[in-house]
mmCIF file of C-alpha atoms and ligand atoms in Angstrom:
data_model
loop_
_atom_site.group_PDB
_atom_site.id
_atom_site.type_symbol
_atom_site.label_atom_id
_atom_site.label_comp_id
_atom_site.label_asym_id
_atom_site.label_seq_id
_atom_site.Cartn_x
_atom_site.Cartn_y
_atom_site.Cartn_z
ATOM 1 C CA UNK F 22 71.549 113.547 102.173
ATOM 2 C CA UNK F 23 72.141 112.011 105.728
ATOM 3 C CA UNK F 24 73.058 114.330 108.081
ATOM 4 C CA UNK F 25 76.522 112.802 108.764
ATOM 5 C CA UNK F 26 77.083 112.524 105.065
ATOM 6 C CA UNK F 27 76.247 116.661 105.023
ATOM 7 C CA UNK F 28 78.872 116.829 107.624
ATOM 8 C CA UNK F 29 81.401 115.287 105.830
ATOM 9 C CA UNK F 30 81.049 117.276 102.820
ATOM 10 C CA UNK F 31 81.306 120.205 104.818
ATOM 11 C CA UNK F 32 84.926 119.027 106.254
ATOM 12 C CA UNK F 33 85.730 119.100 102.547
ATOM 13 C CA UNK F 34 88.600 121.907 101.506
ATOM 14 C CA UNK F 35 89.042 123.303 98.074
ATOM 15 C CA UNK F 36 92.856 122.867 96.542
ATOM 16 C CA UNK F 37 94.561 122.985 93.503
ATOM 17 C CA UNK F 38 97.558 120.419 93.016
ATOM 18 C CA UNK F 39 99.828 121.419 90.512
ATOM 19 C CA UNK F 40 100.977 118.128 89.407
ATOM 20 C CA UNK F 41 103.106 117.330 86.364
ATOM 21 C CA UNK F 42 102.867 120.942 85.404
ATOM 22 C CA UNK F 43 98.961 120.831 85.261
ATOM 23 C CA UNK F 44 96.709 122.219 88.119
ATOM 24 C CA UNK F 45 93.913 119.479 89.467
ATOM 25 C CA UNK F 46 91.343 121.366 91.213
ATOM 26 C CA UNK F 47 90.092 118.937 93.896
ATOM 27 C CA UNK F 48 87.325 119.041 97.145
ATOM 28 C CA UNK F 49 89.237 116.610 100.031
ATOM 29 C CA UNK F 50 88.775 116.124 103.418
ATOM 30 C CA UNK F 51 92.061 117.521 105.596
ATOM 31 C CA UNK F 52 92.666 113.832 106.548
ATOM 32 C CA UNK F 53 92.951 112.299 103.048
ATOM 33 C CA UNK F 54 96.794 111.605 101.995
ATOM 34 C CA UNK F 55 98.706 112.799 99.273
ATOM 35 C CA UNK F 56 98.676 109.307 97.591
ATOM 36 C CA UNK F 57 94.947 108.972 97.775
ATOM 37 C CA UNK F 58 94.155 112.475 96.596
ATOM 38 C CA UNK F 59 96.618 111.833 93.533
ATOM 39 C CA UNK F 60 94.935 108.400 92.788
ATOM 40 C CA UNK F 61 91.005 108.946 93.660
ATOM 41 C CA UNK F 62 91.006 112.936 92.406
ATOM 42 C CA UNK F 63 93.483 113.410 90.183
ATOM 43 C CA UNK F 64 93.318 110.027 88.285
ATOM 44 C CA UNK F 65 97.024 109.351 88.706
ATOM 45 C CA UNK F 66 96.834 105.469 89.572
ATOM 46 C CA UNK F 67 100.670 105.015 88.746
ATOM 47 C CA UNK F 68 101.336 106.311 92.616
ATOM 48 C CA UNK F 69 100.885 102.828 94.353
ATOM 49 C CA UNK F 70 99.847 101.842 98.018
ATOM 50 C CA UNK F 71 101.992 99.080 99.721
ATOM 51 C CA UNK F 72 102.337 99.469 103.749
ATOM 52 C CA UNK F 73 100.467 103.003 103.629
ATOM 53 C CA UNK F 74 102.880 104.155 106.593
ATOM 54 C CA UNK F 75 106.157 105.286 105.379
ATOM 55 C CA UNK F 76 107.848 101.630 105.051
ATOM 56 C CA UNK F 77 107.766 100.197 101.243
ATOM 57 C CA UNK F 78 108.503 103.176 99.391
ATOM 58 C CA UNK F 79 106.051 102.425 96.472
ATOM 59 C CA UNK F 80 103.987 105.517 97.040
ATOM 60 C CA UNK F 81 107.065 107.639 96.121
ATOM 61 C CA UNK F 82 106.990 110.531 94.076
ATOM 62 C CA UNK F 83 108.820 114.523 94.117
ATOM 63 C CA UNK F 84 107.862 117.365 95.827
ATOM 64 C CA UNK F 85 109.858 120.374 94.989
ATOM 65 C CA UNK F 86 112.185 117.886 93.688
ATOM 66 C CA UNK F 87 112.745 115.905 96.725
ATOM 67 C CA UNK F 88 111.388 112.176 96.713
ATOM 68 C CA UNK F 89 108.516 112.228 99.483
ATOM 69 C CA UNK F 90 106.239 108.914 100.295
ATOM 70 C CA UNK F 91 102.671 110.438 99.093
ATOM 71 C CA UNK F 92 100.970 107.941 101.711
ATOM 72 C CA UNK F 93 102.679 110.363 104.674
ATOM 73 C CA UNK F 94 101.577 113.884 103.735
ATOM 74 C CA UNK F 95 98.126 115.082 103.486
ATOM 75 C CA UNK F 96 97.426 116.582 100.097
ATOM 76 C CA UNK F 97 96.079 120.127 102.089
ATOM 77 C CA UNK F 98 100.052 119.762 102.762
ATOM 78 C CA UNK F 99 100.684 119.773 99.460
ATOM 79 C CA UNK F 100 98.944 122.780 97.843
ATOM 80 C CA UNK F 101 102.117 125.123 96.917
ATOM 81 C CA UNK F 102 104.555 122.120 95.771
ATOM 82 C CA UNK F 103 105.715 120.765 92.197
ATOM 83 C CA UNK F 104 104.559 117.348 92.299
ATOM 84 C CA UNK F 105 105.667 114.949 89.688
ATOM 85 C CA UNK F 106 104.635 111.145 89.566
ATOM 86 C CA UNK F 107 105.395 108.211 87.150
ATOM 87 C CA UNK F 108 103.052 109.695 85.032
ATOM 88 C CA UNK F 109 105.285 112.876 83.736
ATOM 89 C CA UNK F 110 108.111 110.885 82.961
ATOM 90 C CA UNK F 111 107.609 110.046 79.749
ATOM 91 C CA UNK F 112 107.995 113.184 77.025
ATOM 92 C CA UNK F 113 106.042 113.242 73.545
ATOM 93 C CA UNK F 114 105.116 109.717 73.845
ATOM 94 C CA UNK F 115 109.071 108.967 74.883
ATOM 95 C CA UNK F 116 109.349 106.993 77.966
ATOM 96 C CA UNK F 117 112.519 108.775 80.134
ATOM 97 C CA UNK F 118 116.253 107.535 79.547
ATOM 98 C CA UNK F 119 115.548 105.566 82.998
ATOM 99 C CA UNK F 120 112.226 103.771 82.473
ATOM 100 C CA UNK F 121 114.113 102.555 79.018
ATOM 101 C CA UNK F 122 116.800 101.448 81.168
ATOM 102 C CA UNK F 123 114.631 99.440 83.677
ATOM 103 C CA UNK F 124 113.101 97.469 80.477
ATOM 104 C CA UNK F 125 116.126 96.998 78.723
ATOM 105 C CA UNK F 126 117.740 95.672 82.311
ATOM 106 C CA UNK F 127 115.078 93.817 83.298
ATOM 107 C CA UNK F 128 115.094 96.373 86.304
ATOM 108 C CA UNK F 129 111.024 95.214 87.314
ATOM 109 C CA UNK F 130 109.045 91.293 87.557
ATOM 110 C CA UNK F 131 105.572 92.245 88.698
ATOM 111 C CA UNK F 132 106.065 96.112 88.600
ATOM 112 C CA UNK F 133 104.386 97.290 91.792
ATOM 113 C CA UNK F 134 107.334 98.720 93.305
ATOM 114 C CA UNK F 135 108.581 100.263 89.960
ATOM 115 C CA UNK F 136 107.046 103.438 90.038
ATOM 116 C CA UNK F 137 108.524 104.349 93.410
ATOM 117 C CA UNK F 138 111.848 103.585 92.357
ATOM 118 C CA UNK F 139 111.468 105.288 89.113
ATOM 119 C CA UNK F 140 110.266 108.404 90.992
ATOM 120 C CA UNK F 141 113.298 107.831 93.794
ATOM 121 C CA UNK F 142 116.260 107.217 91.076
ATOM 122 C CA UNK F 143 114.763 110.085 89.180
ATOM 123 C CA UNK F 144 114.835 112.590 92.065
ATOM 124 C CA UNK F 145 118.745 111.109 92.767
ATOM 125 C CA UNK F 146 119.650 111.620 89.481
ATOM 126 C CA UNK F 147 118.549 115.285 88.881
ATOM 127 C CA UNK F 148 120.050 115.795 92.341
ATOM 128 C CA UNK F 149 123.439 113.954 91.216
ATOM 129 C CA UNK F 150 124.191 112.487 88.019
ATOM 130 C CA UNK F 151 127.360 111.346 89.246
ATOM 131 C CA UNK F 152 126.351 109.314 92.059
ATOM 132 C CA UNK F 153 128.886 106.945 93.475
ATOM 133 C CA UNK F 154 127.469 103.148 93.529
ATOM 134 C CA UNK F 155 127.758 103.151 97.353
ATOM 135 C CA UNK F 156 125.199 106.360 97.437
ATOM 136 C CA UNK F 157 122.757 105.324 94.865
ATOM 137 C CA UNK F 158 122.441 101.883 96.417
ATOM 138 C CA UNK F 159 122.060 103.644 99.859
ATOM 139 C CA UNK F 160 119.161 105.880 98.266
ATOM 140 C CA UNK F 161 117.412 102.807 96.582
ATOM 141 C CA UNK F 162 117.829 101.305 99.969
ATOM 142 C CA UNK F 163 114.729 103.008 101.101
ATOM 143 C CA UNK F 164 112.429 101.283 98.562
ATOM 144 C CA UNK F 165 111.111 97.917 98.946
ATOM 145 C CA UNK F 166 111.028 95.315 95.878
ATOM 146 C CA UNK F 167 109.505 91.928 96.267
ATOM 147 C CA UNK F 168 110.908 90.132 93.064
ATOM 148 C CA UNK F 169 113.939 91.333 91.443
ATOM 149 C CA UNK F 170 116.448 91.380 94.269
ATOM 150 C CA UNK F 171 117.860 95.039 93.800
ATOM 151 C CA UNK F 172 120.783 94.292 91.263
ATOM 152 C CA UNK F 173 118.908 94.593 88.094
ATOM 153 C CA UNK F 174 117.707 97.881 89.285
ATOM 154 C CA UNK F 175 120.752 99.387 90.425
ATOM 155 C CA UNK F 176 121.918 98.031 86.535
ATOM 156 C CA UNK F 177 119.336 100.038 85.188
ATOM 157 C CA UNK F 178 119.712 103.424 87.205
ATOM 158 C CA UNK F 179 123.383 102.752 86.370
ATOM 159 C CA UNK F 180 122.672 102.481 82.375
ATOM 160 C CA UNK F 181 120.444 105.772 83.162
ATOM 161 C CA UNK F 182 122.871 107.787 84.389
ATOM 162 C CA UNK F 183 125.287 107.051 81.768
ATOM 163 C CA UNK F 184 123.245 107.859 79.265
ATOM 164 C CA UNK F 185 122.072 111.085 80.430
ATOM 165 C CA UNK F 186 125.632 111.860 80.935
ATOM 166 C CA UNK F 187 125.806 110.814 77.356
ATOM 167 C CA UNK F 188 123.269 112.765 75.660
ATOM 168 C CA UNK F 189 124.033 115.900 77.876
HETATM 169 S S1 FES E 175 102.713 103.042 100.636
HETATM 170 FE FE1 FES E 175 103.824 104.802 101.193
HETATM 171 S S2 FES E 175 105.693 104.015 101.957
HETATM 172 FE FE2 FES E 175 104.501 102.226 101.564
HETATM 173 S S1 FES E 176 109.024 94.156 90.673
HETATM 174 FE FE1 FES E 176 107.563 93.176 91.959
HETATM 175 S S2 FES E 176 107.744 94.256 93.830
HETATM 176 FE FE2 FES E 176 109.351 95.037 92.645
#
C-alpha cells in the first residue's frame, strides 16, 4: 500500500448508522457526506445527488424526523440519529399511502427528484396531516423537479394525506 493510500485509511472513523431501523457499521473518512456514506456504504442508492450543495433537494431524507439534505451533513454527524430514506417506505412489500399516490397522480416523469420529495412530503405529513395547501406547497417549495411542474405532486401529497386521514 502507498504511503498516502496508508494515510488515508488511517483518517478512516468507525460508525454505526442506524438507518431504517437497521444499524450499518461503516469505516469513512470525517469528510465524506451523509448522502455518499448512505449510497457507497450502506447500499442505499435511492438517496440521489443533484447540485451536491444544499440547492435541489433530491438528496433529502429524515433525521430524527426532520427532512435534512444528506449531501450537507457529514455522516460522523450523523451517528446518534434515526435516519430513514426512500428505501423504508414501503411496509411488507406495500409501497406507503404516498408513493401510491405519486403513481396513481402521475406525481413523477423521469423520477430523479422523487425520492426527495417522497422523503420531504413524508416528514410534512407525520409532522401535520392537516396541512393547509398554502404550507405544503411552501414545504415542497424547497425541492427541485425538472419535468412535472409541481401540480401533479402537490395532487398526490394531497390524495396522501387524505387517505391517511382515511385509514386512521
Ligand atoms: S444533492 Fe443535496 S440538495 Fe441537491
Ligand atoms: S420527475 Fe424528473 S426531475 Fe422530477
Amino acid at each position: 500500500m502507498k504511503r498516502q493510500d496508508m494515510k488515508r485509511q488511517d483518517m478512516k472513523q468507525d460508525l454505526t448508522l442506524q438507518v431504517n431501523g437497521i444499524g450499518y457499521d461503516i469505516s469513512v473518512e470525517p469528510r465524506k457526506t451523509l448522502a455518499d456514506a448512505l449510497r457507497d456504504e450502506c447500499g442505499l442508492t435511492g438517496t440521489h445527488l443533484g447540485c451536491e450543495h444544499g440547492v435541489c433537494g433530491a438528496c433529502t431524507i429524515l433525521a430524527d424526523g426532520a427532512p435534512i439534505r444528506a449531501c450537507l451533513m457529514f455522516a460522523v454527524q450523523a451517528e446518534d440519529m434515526a435516519l430513514r430514506t426512500v428505501e423504508g417506505l414501503a411496509q411488507g412489500g406495500q409501497w406507503s399511502p404516498l408513493q401510491k399516490a405519486f403513481v396513481e397522480h402521475h406525481g413523477l416523469q423521469c423520477g430523479y427528484c422523487t425520492p426527495g420529495f417522497l422523503m420531504l412530503a413524508t416528514g410534512a405529513l407525520e409532522d401535520n396531516p392537516d396541512i393547509s395547501d398554502a404550507d405544503l406547497r411552501d414545504v415542497l417549495s424547497s425541492n427541485l423537479c425538472r419535468c412535472t411542474g409541481y401540480e401533479n405532486i402537490v395532487k398526490a401529497v394531497r390524495a396522501a394525506a387524505a387517505d391517511m386521514g382515511a385509514s386512521s
